[in-house]
CSV table of C-alpha atoms in Angstrom, one decimal:
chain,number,residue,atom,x,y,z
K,1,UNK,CA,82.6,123.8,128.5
K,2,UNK,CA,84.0,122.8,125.5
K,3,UNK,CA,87.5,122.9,126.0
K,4,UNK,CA,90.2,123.5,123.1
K,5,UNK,CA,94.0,122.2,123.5
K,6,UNK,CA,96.3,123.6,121.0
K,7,UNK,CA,99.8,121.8,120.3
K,8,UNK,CA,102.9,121.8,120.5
K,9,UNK,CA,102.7,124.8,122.5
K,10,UNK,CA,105.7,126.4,120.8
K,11,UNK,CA,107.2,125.5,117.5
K,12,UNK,CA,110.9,126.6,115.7
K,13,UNK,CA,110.8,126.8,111.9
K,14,UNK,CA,113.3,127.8,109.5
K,15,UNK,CA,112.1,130.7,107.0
K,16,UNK,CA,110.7,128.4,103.6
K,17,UNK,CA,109.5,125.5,105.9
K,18,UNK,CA,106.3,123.9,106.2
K,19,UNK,CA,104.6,124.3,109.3
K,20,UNK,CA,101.1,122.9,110.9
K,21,UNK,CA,99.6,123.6,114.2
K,22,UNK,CA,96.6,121.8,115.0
K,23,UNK,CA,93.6,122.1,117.7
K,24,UNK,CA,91.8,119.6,119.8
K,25,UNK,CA,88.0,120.1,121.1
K,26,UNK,CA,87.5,117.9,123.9
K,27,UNK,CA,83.6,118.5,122.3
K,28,UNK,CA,82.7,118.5,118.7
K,29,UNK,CA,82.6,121.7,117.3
K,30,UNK,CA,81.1,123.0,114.1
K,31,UNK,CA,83.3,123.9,111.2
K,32,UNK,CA,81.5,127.1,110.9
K,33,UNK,CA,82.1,128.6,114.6
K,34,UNK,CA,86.3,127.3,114.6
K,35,UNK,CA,88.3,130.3,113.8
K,36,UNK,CA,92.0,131.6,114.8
K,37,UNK,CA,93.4,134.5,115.7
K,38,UNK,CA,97.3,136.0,115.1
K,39,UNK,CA,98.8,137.9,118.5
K,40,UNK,CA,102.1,139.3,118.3
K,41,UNK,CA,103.8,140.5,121.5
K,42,UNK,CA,102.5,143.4,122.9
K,43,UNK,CA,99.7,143.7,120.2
K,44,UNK,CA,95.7,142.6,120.5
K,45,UNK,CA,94.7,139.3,118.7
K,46,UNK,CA,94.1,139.9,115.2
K,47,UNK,CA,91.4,138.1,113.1
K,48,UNK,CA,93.0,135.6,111.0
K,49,UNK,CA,91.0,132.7,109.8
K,50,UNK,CA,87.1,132.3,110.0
K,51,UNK,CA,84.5,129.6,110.0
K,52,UNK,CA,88.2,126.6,109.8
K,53,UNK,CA,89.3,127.8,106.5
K,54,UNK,CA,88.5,131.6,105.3
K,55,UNK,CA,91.1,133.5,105.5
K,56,UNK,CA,90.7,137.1,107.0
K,57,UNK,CA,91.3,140.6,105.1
K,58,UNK,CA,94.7,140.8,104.4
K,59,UNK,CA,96.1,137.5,105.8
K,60,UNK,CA,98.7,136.1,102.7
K,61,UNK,CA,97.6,133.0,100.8
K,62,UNK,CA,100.5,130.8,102.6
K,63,UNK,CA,98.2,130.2,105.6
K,64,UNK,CA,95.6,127.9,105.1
K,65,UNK,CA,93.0,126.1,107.8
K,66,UNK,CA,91.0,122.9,107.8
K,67,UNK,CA,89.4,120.3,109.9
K,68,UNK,CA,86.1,119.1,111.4
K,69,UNK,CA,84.7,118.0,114.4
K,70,UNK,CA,87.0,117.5,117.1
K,71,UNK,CA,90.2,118.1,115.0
K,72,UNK,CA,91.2,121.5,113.4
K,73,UNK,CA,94.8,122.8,112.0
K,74,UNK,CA,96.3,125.6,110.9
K,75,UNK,CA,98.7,125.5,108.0
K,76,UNK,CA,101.4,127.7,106.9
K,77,UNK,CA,103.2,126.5,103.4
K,78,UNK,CA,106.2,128.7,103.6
K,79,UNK,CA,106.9,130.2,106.8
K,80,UNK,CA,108.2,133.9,106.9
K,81,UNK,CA,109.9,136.0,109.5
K,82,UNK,CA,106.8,138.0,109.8
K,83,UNK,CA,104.6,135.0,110.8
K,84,UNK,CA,106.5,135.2,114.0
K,85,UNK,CA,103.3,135.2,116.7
K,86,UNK,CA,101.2,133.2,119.2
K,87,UNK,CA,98.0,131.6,117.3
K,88,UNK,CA,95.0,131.0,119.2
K,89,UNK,CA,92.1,128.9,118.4
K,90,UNK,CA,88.4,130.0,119.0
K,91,UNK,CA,85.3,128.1,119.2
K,92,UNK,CA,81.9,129.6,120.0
K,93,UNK,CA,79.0,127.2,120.6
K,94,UNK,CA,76.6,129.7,121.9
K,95,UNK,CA,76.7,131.9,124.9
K,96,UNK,CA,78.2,130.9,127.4
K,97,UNK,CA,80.3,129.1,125.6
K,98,UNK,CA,83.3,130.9,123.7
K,99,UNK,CA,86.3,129.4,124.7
K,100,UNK,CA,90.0,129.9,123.6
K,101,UNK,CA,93.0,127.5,123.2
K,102,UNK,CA,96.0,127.8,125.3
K,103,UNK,CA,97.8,129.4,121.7
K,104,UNK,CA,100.9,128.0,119.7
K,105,UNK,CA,103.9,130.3,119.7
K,106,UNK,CA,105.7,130.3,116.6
K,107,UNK,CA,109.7,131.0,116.7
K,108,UNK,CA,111.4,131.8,113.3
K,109,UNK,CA,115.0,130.3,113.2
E,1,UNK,CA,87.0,152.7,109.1
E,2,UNK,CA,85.9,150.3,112.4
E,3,UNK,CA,87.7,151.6,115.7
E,4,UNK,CA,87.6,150.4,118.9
E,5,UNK,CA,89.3,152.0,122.2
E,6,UNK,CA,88.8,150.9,125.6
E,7,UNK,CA,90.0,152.9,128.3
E,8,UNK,CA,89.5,153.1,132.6
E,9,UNK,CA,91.9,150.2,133.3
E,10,UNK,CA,94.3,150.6,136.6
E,11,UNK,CA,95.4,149.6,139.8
E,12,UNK,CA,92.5,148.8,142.2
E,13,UNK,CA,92.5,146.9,145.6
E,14,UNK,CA,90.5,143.9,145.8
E,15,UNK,CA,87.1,143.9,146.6
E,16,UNK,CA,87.0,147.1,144.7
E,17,UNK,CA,85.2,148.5,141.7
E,18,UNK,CA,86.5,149.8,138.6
E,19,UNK,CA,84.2,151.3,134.9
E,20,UNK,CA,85.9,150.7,131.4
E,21,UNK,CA,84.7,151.8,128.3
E,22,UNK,CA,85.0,151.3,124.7
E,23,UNK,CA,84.4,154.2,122.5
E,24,UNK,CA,83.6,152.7,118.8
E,25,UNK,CA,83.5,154.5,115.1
E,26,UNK,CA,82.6,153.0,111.7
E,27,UNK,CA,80.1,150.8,111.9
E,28,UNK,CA,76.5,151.2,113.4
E,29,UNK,CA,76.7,150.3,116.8
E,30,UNK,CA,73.1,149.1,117.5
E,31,UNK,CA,73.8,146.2,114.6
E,32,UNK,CA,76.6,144.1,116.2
E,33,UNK,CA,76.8,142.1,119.3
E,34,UNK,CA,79.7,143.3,121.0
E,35,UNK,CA,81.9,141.2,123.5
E,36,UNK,CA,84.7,141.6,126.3
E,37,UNK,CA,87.7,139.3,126.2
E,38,UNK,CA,90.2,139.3,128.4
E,39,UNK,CA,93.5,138.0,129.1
E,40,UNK,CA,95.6,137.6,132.0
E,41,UNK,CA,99.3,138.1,131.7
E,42,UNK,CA,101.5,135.4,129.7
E,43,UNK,CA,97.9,133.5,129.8
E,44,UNK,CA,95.2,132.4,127.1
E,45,UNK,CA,92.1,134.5,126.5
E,46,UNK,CA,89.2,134.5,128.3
E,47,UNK,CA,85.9,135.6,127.0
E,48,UNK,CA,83.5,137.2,129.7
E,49,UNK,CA,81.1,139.4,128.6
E,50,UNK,CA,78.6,140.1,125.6
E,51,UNK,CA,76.0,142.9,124.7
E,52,UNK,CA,73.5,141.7,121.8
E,53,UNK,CA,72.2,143.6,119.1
E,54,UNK,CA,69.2,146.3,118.9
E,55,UNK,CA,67.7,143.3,116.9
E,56,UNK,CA,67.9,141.1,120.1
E,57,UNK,CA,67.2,143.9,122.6
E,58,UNK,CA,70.5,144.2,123.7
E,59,UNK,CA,70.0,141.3,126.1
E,60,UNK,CA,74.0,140.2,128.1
E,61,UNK,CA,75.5,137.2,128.4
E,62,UNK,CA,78.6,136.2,131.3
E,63,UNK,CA,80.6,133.5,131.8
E,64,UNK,CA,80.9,131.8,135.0
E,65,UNK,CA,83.7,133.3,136.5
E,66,UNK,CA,82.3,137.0,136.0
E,67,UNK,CA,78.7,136.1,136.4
E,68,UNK,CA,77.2,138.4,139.4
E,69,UNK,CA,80.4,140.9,139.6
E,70,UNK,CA,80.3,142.4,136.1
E,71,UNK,CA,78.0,144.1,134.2
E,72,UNK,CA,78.2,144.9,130.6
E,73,UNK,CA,75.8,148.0,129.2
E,74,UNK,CA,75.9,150.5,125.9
E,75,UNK,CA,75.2,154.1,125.5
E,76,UNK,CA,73.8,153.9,122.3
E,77,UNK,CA,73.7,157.9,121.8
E,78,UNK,CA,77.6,157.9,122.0
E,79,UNK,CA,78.8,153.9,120.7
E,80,UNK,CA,80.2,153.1,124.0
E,81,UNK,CA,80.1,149.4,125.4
E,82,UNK,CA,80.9,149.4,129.1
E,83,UNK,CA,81.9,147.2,131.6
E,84,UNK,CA,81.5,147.6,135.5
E,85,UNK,CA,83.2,145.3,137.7
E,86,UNK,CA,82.1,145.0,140.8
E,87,UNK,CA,84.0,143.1,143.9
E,88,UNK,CA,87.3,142.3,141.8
E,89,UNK,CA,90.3,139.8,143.2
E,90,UNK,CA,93.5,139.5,141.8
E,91,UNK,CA,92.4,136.8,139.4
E,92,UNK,CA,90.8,139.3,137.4
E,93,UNK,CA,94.3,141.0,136.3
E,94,UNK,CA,94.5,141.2,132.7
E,95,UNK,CA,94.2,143.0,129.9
E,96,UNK,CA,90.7,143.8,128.7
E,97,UNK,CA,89.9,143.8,125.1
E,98,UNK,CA,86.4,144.7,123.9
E,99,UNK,CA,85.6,143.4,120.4
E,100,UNK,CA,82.3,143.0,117.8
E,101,UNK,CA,81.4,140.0,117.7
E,102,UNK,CA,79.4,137.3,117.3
E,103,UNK,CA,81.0,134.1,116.5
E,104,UNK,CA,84.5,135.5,115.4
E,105,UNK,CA,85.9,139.0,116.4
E,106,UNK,CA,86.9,140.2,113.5
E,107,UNK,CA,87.5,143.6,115.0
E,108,UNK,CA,89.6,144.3,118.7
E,109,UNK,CA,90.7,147.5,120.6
E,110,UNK,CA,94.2,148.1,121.6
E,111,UNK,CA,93.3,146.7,125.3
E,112,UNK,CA,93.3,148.1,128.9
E,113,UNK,CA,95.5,146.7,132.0
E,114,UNK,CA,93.5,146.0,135.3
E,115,UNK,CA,95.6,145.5,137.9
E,116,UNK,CA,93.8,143.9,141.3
E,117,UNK,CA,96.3,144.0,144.1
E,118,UNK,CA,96.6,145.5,147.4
């Protein structure tokens, strides 16, 4: 199983900051099959970026992702309020093999 | 517009059994592999379940911890993925989510609580 460690595992930022979160696969993972998700509290996961760096529909052009291999990140260039959410990462190297990240909550100061 | 809603979550003693659904719209359901995540409270998600596509004769895939108990089907007259879960134990509390996948889930339903506890 190719398991995926997210850090930190929570994170403060000021509205306007720069933030990254990244993602470590303990396996190397294709740069196609890396994607992240957006959960608020109470709410299902939502899509948010495909395949390490395509954004989803509807996800603002502050968030950004990158990476390869064993080492992926999530960027966001100028925090908001609304970003305010857990972020999971997802890998899928063919059944049975999808496995999550144990998520990076984002608190806005 | 793509919809998802899973339903038949509760409370159910372990070593019970317990049927959800997930009623979809929007999209044709014999086209898209469709998965079951799951997550337990204040915990990561877990993927456990997938249905293939007509294309690949609807053939399922579980993972490990599932594997034996569960069984994931479709009704393909009426868009419905199930899942029956057989001989459950409180480890299996979470919320289910079914979701169309493969590879990413672009699409989720609101979720159903299964509660395994005497």
């Amino acid at each position: 199983e190719n398991v995926l460690t997210q850090s930190p595992a929570i994170m403060s930022a000021s509205p306007g900051e720069k933030v990254t979160m990244t993602c470590r696969a303990s396996s190397s993972v294709s740069s196609s099959y890396l994607h992240w998700y957006q959960q608020k509290s109470g709410a299902s996961p939502k899509l948010w970026i495909y395949s390490t760096s395509n954004l989803a529909s509807g996800v603002p052009a502050r968030f950004s992702g990158s990476g390869s291999g064993t080492s992926y990140s999530l960027t966001i260039s100028s925090v908001e309020a609304e970003d305010a959410a857990t972020y999971y990462c997802q890998q899928y190297s063919g059944y049975p093999l999808y496995t999550f990240g144990g998520g990076t909550k984002l608190e806005i100061k | 517009e793509v919809k998802l809603v899973e339903s038949g979550g509760g409370l159910v003693q372990p070593g019970g059994s317990l049927r959800l659904s997930c009623a979809t719209s929007g999209f044709t359901f014999s086209d898209f592999y469709m998965e079951w995540v799951r997550q337990p409270p204040g915990k990561r998600l877990e993927w456990i379940a997938a249905s293939r596509n007509k294309a690949n004769d609807y053939t399922t895939e579980y993972s490990a911890s599932v594997k034996g108990r569960f069984i994931v089907s479709r009704d393909t007259s009426q868009s419905i993925l199930y899942l029956q879960m057989n001989a459950l134990r409180a480890e299996d509390t979470a919320i289910y989510y079914c979701a169309r996948g493969p590879s990413w889930f672009a699409y989720w339903g609101q979720g159903t609580l299964v509660t395994v506890s005497a």
